[in-house]
Every structure is written in structure tokens, then in C-alpha cells.
Amino acid sequence: MEITEAIIHRIDKESGSETVQIDLREDLLPVEATLSQLVTEVLGIYNRVSNGYGTFDANQVLYPFSAQLQSYYQGQADFIQLSSIALDLIASKMSGQLFATGGYVLLVRYSNMDRDWLLIGMLKMRESTGVDQDTKELLRLLSLDVDHLHEAARIDIAKWQGNEHPYLSFVKKRSGKEDVTKYFREALGCTDYTDSKQNTVLLLEALQAYTNTKMDPENGDEAWPAYSGPS
């Protein structure tokens, strides 16, 4: 993996509140070991928990992120401008999700296996315990909670520009029956999506239909029983 550009911004919002405040970083993060370790950890979690796929909505008036992303790749905007617009869109949608909470929005453009990717993720903070090396006193520390990645999306740039579906994947987190991360996908304009369970059901249904066409009941073959969905 090779990081091209990265930046992080902060969104402040309490659960149950509609008030959202943003705190923008003004320059790119330096590409060094600490950033590389963070991105490696985030991608490791993302690859394990990502559970949905989709595309950008064609209406760029209601969902302008894809147009801004295109401007960036055409050299009409820089990465800082793109990230600032993304943060504004996320904050706007977050204000309408009562139980959403703030955090740090990390945007990373990187290359891997000769492919260009854009990762956008919301990271929360967590408390941990440390030790002062000089006084041996215990300290309460704050660190990024990479293990609980509930809101993130990744774009395969080559697929997106070639309109090869699906080019967008995401993490979809539910709280009970409520999809509490829907605002995050909508902020990026991902309104047409399926989750991995739905993809599995469609695959099994297609396999059943194909198998049934290859089996002839008159010759004693029996078609598979109809698939009734996951138990």
C-alpha cells in the first residue's frame, strides 16, 4: 500500500442532539510511519467488516459528492477542498440522524495492487490507561478506536471512472432495526446499495434457477427445493 494523500477532520455532535459543529484541519497529514500504521489498521478492520456495495446516485444536485470527486480527479480541486466538502455533506446529513455521534473523519487516497482507492471513515475516540515513564503514575489516555469502525466507505477509482459496478463498498451498522449509518452513505450519494446478505440470497436464487433449467423431471431428476431465505 502506498498513501498518496490523507487528511483528518473533526465533527462534534452528541447523541440526541441536532447540533453539529465541524473542526477542519487546514493541511494534509504527513505521510509517515504513524499514518501508515493507522491506515493499515483501518483497512484491516474494513476488509473484515465491510458488508455492502453500491453506486453513486445520478442526481448530482441532491447528492453532489460524486461531482466534487470528479472535479478533484480532473485537477479542478485539491484533496483538502474535496475533504472539506465531504465533511460539510456528512455533517449536514448527521444533523438529521438524532442518535448519530461525532468523531474524526479520515480521508485517504492510496494505491494498492496497481489500483487507486479512496477511503472515507468515521473514527471515534476511546479511553485507555497508560503509565508515565518517569513518575510511574497511571494516566487516562485518549486514542482512536479503530476496532469499532461503524461508518466507512471505499471507492475503487478505476471501476468508478469505467462505470463498472460495484465500485463503492461500505460498512453498514445497525442499532436494533434502525440503520444508524444511512446518513453517512447518503452524504456521499450512495443511495443504490445492497448488503452482503442480500447478495448471498440473490446468488443462491440464481444458482437454483440455473440448476432447475439443467434438471429434467421426466428423467427422474428432482429440482432443488425453493430457497426460503436465511434462517
Tab-separated table of C-alpha atoms in Angstrom:
chain	number	residue	atom	x	y	z
A	1	MET	CA	0.000	0.000	0.000
A	2	GLU	CA	1.223	3.490	-0.866
A	3	ILE	CA	-0.552	6.532	0.576
A	4	THR	CA	-0.940	9.414	-1.881
A	5	GLU	CA	-2.798	11.958	0.263
A	6	ALA	CA	-4.584	11.926	3.602
A	7	ILE	CA	-6.336	14.312	5.956
A	8	ILE	CA	-8.462	14.139	9.089
A	9	HIS	CA	-11.195	16.479	10.351
A	10	ARG	CA	-13.403	16.501	13.435
A	11	ILE	CA	-17.188	16.584	13.798
A	12	ASP	CA	-18.735	17.345	17.186
A	13	LYS	CA	-22.231	16.033	17.910
A	14	GLU	CA	-23.844	14.497	20.972
A	15	SER	CA	-26.342	11.650	20.725
A	16	GLY	CA	-29.881	13.045	20.874
A	17	SER	CA	-28.830	16.459	19.595
A	18	GLU	CA	-29.295	18.012	16.168
A	19	THR	CA	-26.422	20.465	16.686
A	20	VAL	CA	-23.328	19.649	14.635
A	21	GLN	CA	-20.037	21.531	14.637
A	22	ILE	CA	-17.063	20.896	12.379
A	23	ASP	CA	-13.371	21.487	13.017
A	24	LEU	CA	-11.313	21.438	9.825
A	25	ARG	CA	-7.634	20.607	9.530
A	26	GLU	CA	-6.001	23.099	7.189
A	27	ASP	CA	-3.225	20.965	5.712
A	28	LEU	CA	-2.602	17.372	4.654
A	29	LEU	CA	-1.320	14.800	7.095
A	30	PRO	CA	2.362	13.995	6.671
A	31	VAL	CA	2.843	10.613	5.030
A	32	GLU	CA	4.962	8.860	7.627
A	33	ALA	CA	5.001	5.750	9.819
A	34	THR	CA	2.221	6.801	12.210
A	35	LEU	CA	-0.207	7.497	9.359
A	36	SER	CA	0.763	4.292	7.558
A	37	GLN	CA	0.126	2.256	10.696
A	38	LEU	CA	-3.264	3.895	11.249
A	39	VAL	CA	-4.390	3.356	7.649
A	40	THR	CA	-3.159	-0.246	7.716
A	41	GLU	CA	-5.191	-0.896	10.878
A	42	VAL	CA	-8.301	0.799	9.462
A	43	LEU	CA	-8.076	-1.161	6.198
A	44	GLY	CA	-7.603	-4.402	8.113
A	45	ILE	CA	-10.819	-3.783	10.022
A	46	TYR	CA	-12.604	-2.501	6.913
A	47	ASN	CA	-11.770	-5.593	4.887
A	48	ARG	CA	-13.182	-7.733	7.677
A	49	VAL	CA	-16.427	-5.863	8.411
A	50	SER	CA	-17.432	-4.161	5.146
A	51	ASN	CA	-20.811	-5.605	4.240
A	52	GLY	CA	-22.381	-3.622	1.429
A	53	TYR	CA	-21.904	-2.427	-2.130
A	54	GLY	CA	-23.393	0.353	-4.195
A	55	THR	CA	-23.092	3.196	-6.666
A	56	PHE	CA	-23.426	6.969	-6.623
A	57	ASP	CA	-26.834	8.496	-7.212
A	58	ALA	CA	-27.137	10.051	-10.680
A	59	ASN	CA	-28.727	13.216	-9.228
A	60	GLN	CA	-25.659	15.346	-8.520
A	61	VAL	CA	-27.780	18.281	-7.387
A	62	LEU	CA	-29.178	16.391	-4.406
A	63	TYR	CA	-26.005	14.316	-3.992
A	64	PRO	CA	-23.052	16.468	-5.099
A	65	PHE	CA	-20.161	14.421	-3.688
A	66	SER	CA	-19.505	12.418	-6.863
A	67	ALA	CA	-19.309	15.636	-8.910
A	68	GLN	CA	-16.807	17.069	-6.433
A	69	LEU	CA	-14.825	13.839	-6.576
A	70	GLN	CA	-14.747	14.092	-10.369
A	71	SER	CA	-13.514	17.702	-10.103
A	72	TYR	CA	-10.711	16.526	-7.840
A	73	TYR	CA	-9.584	13.797	-10.242
A	74	GLN	CA	-9.736	16.239	-13.130
A	75	GLY	CA	-7.392	18.580	-11.252
A	76	GLN	CA	-10.008	21.288	-10.662
A	77	ALA	CA	-9.885	20.920	-6.862
A	78	ASP	CA	-7.300	19.688	-4.384
A	79	PHE	CA	-7.638	16.991	-1.740
A	80	ILE	CA	-8.185	19.492	1.071
A	81	GLN	CA	-11.104	21.076	-0.813
A	82	LEU	CA	-12.591	17.656	-1.543
A	83	SER	CA	-12.330	16.644	2.108
A	84	SER	CA	-13.889	19.895	3.300
A	85	ILE	CA	-16.897	19.401	1.015
A	86	ALA	CA	-17.223	15.786	2.165
A	87	LEU	CA	-17.195	16.909	5.799
A	88	ASP	CA	-19.908	19.516	5.153
A	89	LEU	CA	-22.105	16.892	3.481
A	90	ILE	CA	-21.586	14.375	6.286
A	91	ALA	CA	-22.284	16.994	8.955
A	92	SER	CA	-25.465	18.121	7.184
A	93	LYS	CA	-26.859	14.588	6.983
A	94	MET	CA	-25.701	13.784	10.515
A	95	SER	CA	-27.795	16.617	11.948
A	96	GLY	CA	-30.918	14.767	10.837
A	97	GLN	CA	-29.864	11.493	12.497
A	98	LEU	CA	-30.742	12.026	16.142
A	99	PHE	CA	-28.638	9.229	17.605
A	100	ALA	CA	-25.546	9.728	15.454
A	101	THR	CA	-22.459	10.978	17.257
A	102	GLY	CA	-19.426	12.864	16.068
A	103	GLY	CA	-15.860	11.754	15.657
A	104	TYR	CA	-12.905	12.134	13.331
A	105	VAL	CA	-13.396	11.804	9.588
A	106	LEU	CA	-10.342	10.292	7.907
A	107	LEU	CA	-9.955	10.578	4.137
A	108	VAL	CA	-7.160	8.661	2.444
A	109	ARG	CA	-6.239	8.252	-1.175
A	110	TYR	CA	-3.913	5.301	-1.640
A	111	SER	CA	-2.772	2.764	-4.198
A	112	ASN	CA	-2.613	-0.983	-3.763
A	113	MET	CA	-2.041	-3.744	-6.316
A	114	ASP	CA	-1.775	-1.068	-9.047
A	115	ARG	CA	-5.257	0.248	-8.225
A	116	ASP	CA	-6.271	3.683	-6.960
A	117	TRP	CA	-8.596	3.873	-3.933
A	118	LEU	CA	-10.329	6.492	-1.813
A	119	LEU	CA	-11.246	5.577	1.767
A	120	ILE	CA	-13.521	7.700	3.973
A	121	GLY	CA	-14.123	6.595	7.536
A	122	MET	CA	-15.581	7.955	10.761
A	123	LEU	CA	-13.386	7.139	13.774
A	124	LYS	CA	-14.461	7.512	17.387
A	125	MET	CA	-12.264	8.124	20.421
A	126	ARG	CA	-11.823	5.704	23.315
A	127	GLU	CA	-10.229	5.954	26.730
A	128	SER	CA	-7.300	3.762	27.690
A	129	THR	CA	-4.822	3.537	30.531
A	130	GLY	CA	-1.150	4.391	30.227
A	131	VAL	CA	1.839	4.852	32.534
A	132	ASP	CA	4.087	7.904	32.913
A	133	GLN	CA	7.585	6.523	32.346
A	134	ASP	CA	9.149	8.960	34.820
A	135	THR	CA	6.655	9.019	37.716
A	136	LYS	CA	5.081	5.580	37.146
A	137	GLU	CA	1.695	7.244	37.614
A	138	LEU	CA	-1.280	5.816	35.755
A	139	LEU	CA	-2.678	8.076	33.046
A	140	ARG	CA	-6.029	8.208	31.283
A	141	LEU	CA	-5.343	8.449	27.574
A	142	LEU	CA	-7.499	9.041	24.518
A	143	SER	CA	-6.860	7.141	21.297
A	144	LEU	CA	-8.673	6.436	18.035
A	145	ASP	CA	-10.965	3.428	18.331
A	146	VAL	CA	-10.091	1.664	15.095
A	147	ASP	CA	-11.628	-1.644	16.185
A	148	HIS	CA	-15.165	-0.228	16.143
A	149	LEU	CA	-15.405	1.073	12.592
A	150	HIS	CA	-19.131	1.677	12.113
A	151	GLU	CA	-19.165	4.236	9.298
A	152	ALA	CA	-16.845	3.972	6.321
A	153	ALA	CA	-16.867	3.788	2.537
A	154	ARG	CA	-14.266	2.925	-0.078
A	155	ILE	CA	-14.263	3.751	-3.771
A	156	ASP	CA	-12.419	1.795	-6.450
A	157	ILE	CA	-11.497	4.726	-8.674
A	158	ALA	CA	-10.819	2.734	-11.859
A	159	LYS	CA	-14.161	0.929	-11.583
A	160	TRP	CA	-15.965	4.189	-10.832
A	161	GLN	CA	-14.490	6.010	-13.814
A	162	GLY	CA	-15.203	2.998	-16.023
A	163	ASN	CA	-18.755	2.719	-14.613
A	164	GLU	CA	-18.034	-0.883	-13.627
A	165	HIS	CA	-20.331	-1.979	-10.804
A	166	PRO	CA	-19.997	-2.184	-7.925
A	167	TYR	CA	-17.276	0.396	-7.420
A	168	LEU	CA	-18.307	1.518	-3.954
A	169	SER	CA	-18.285	-0.593	-0.790
A	170	PHE	CA	-19.187	0.413	2.738
A	171	VAL	CA	-19.668	-0.579	6.344
A	172	LYS	CA	-23.328	-0.768	7.305
A	173	LYS	CA	-24.026	-0.730	11.050
A	174	ARG	CA	-27.436	-1.288	12.595
A	175	SER	CA	-28.699	-0.489	16.068
A	176	GLY	CA	-31.682	-2.773	16.548
A	177	LYS	CA	-33.871	-2.300	13.486
A	178	GLU	CA	-32.541	1.189	12.740
A	179	ASP	CA	-29.835	1.733	10.154
A	180	VAL	CA	-27.937	4.399	12.069
A	181	THR	CA	-25.249	4.814	9.387
A	182	LYS	CA	-27.623	5.501	6.496
A	183	TYR	CA	-26.888	9.241	6.797
A	184	PHE	CA	-23.200	8.552	6.081
A	185	ARG	CA	-23.908	6.750	2.803
A	186	GLU	CA	-26.452	9.372	1.751
A	187	ALA	CA	-23.930	12.137	2.413
A	188	LEU	CA	-21.664	10.510	-0.166
A	189	GLY	CA	-24.571	9.948	-2.551
A	190	CYS	CA	-24.720	6.167	-2.207
A	191	THR	CA	-28.476	5.641	-2.425
A	192	ASP	CA	-28.441	2.445	-4.530
A	193	TYR	CA	-26.894	-0.318	-2.474
A	194	THR	CA	-27.194	-3.928	-1.362
A	195	ASP	CA	-25.757	-5.618	1.693
A	196	SER	CA	-23.765	-8.840	1.640
A	197	LYS	CA	-26.666	-10.948	2.981
A	198	GLN	CA	-28.898	-9.766	0.141
A	199	ASN	CA	-26.147	-10.558	-2.368
A	200	THR	CA	-25.908	-14.077	-0.940
A	201	VAL	CA	-29.653	-14.589	-1.289
A	202	LEU	CA	-29.597	-13.384	-4.908
A	203	LEU	CA	-26.662	-15.686	-5.697
A	204	LEU	CA	-28.436	-18.716	-4.229
A	205	GLU	CA	-31.630	-17.890	-6.103
A	206	ALA	CA	-29.705	-17.540	-9.372
A	207	LEU	CA	-27.900	-20.832	-8.736
A	208	GLN	CA	-31.207	-22.564	-8.018
A	209	ALA	CA	-32.787	-21.180	-11.205
A	210	TYR	CA	-29.781	-22.294	-13.265
A	211	THR	CA	-29.800	-25.781	-11.723
A	212	ASN	CA	-33.523	-26.208	-12.298
A	213	THR	CA	-33.091	-25.498	-16.011
A	214	LYS	CA	-30.492	-28.274	-16.198
A	215	MET	CA	-32.679	-30.904	-14.493
A	216	ASP	CA	-35.398	-32.820	-16.323
A	217	PRO	CA	-38.127	-34.233	-14.034
A	218	GLU	CA	-39.224	-36.654	-16.806
A	219	ASN	CA	-35.857	-38.405	-16.488
A	220	GLY	CA	-36.208	-38.787	-12.755
A	221	ASP	CA	-34.279	-35.649	-11.823
A	222	GLU	CA	-35.634	-33.585	-8.980
A	223	ALA	CA	-35.358	-29.808	-8.814
A	224	TRP	CA	-33.963	-28.217	-5.681
A	225	PRO	CA	-36.492	-27.049	-3.114
A	226	ALA	CA	-37.285	-23.353	-3.297
A	227	TYR	CA	-34.908	-21.164	-1.321
A	228	SER	CA	-36.769	-19.559	1.592
A	229	GLY	CA	-34.075	-17.154	2.769
A	230	PRO	CA	-31.629	-17.309	5.649
A	231	SER	CA	-32.864	-18.959	8.820
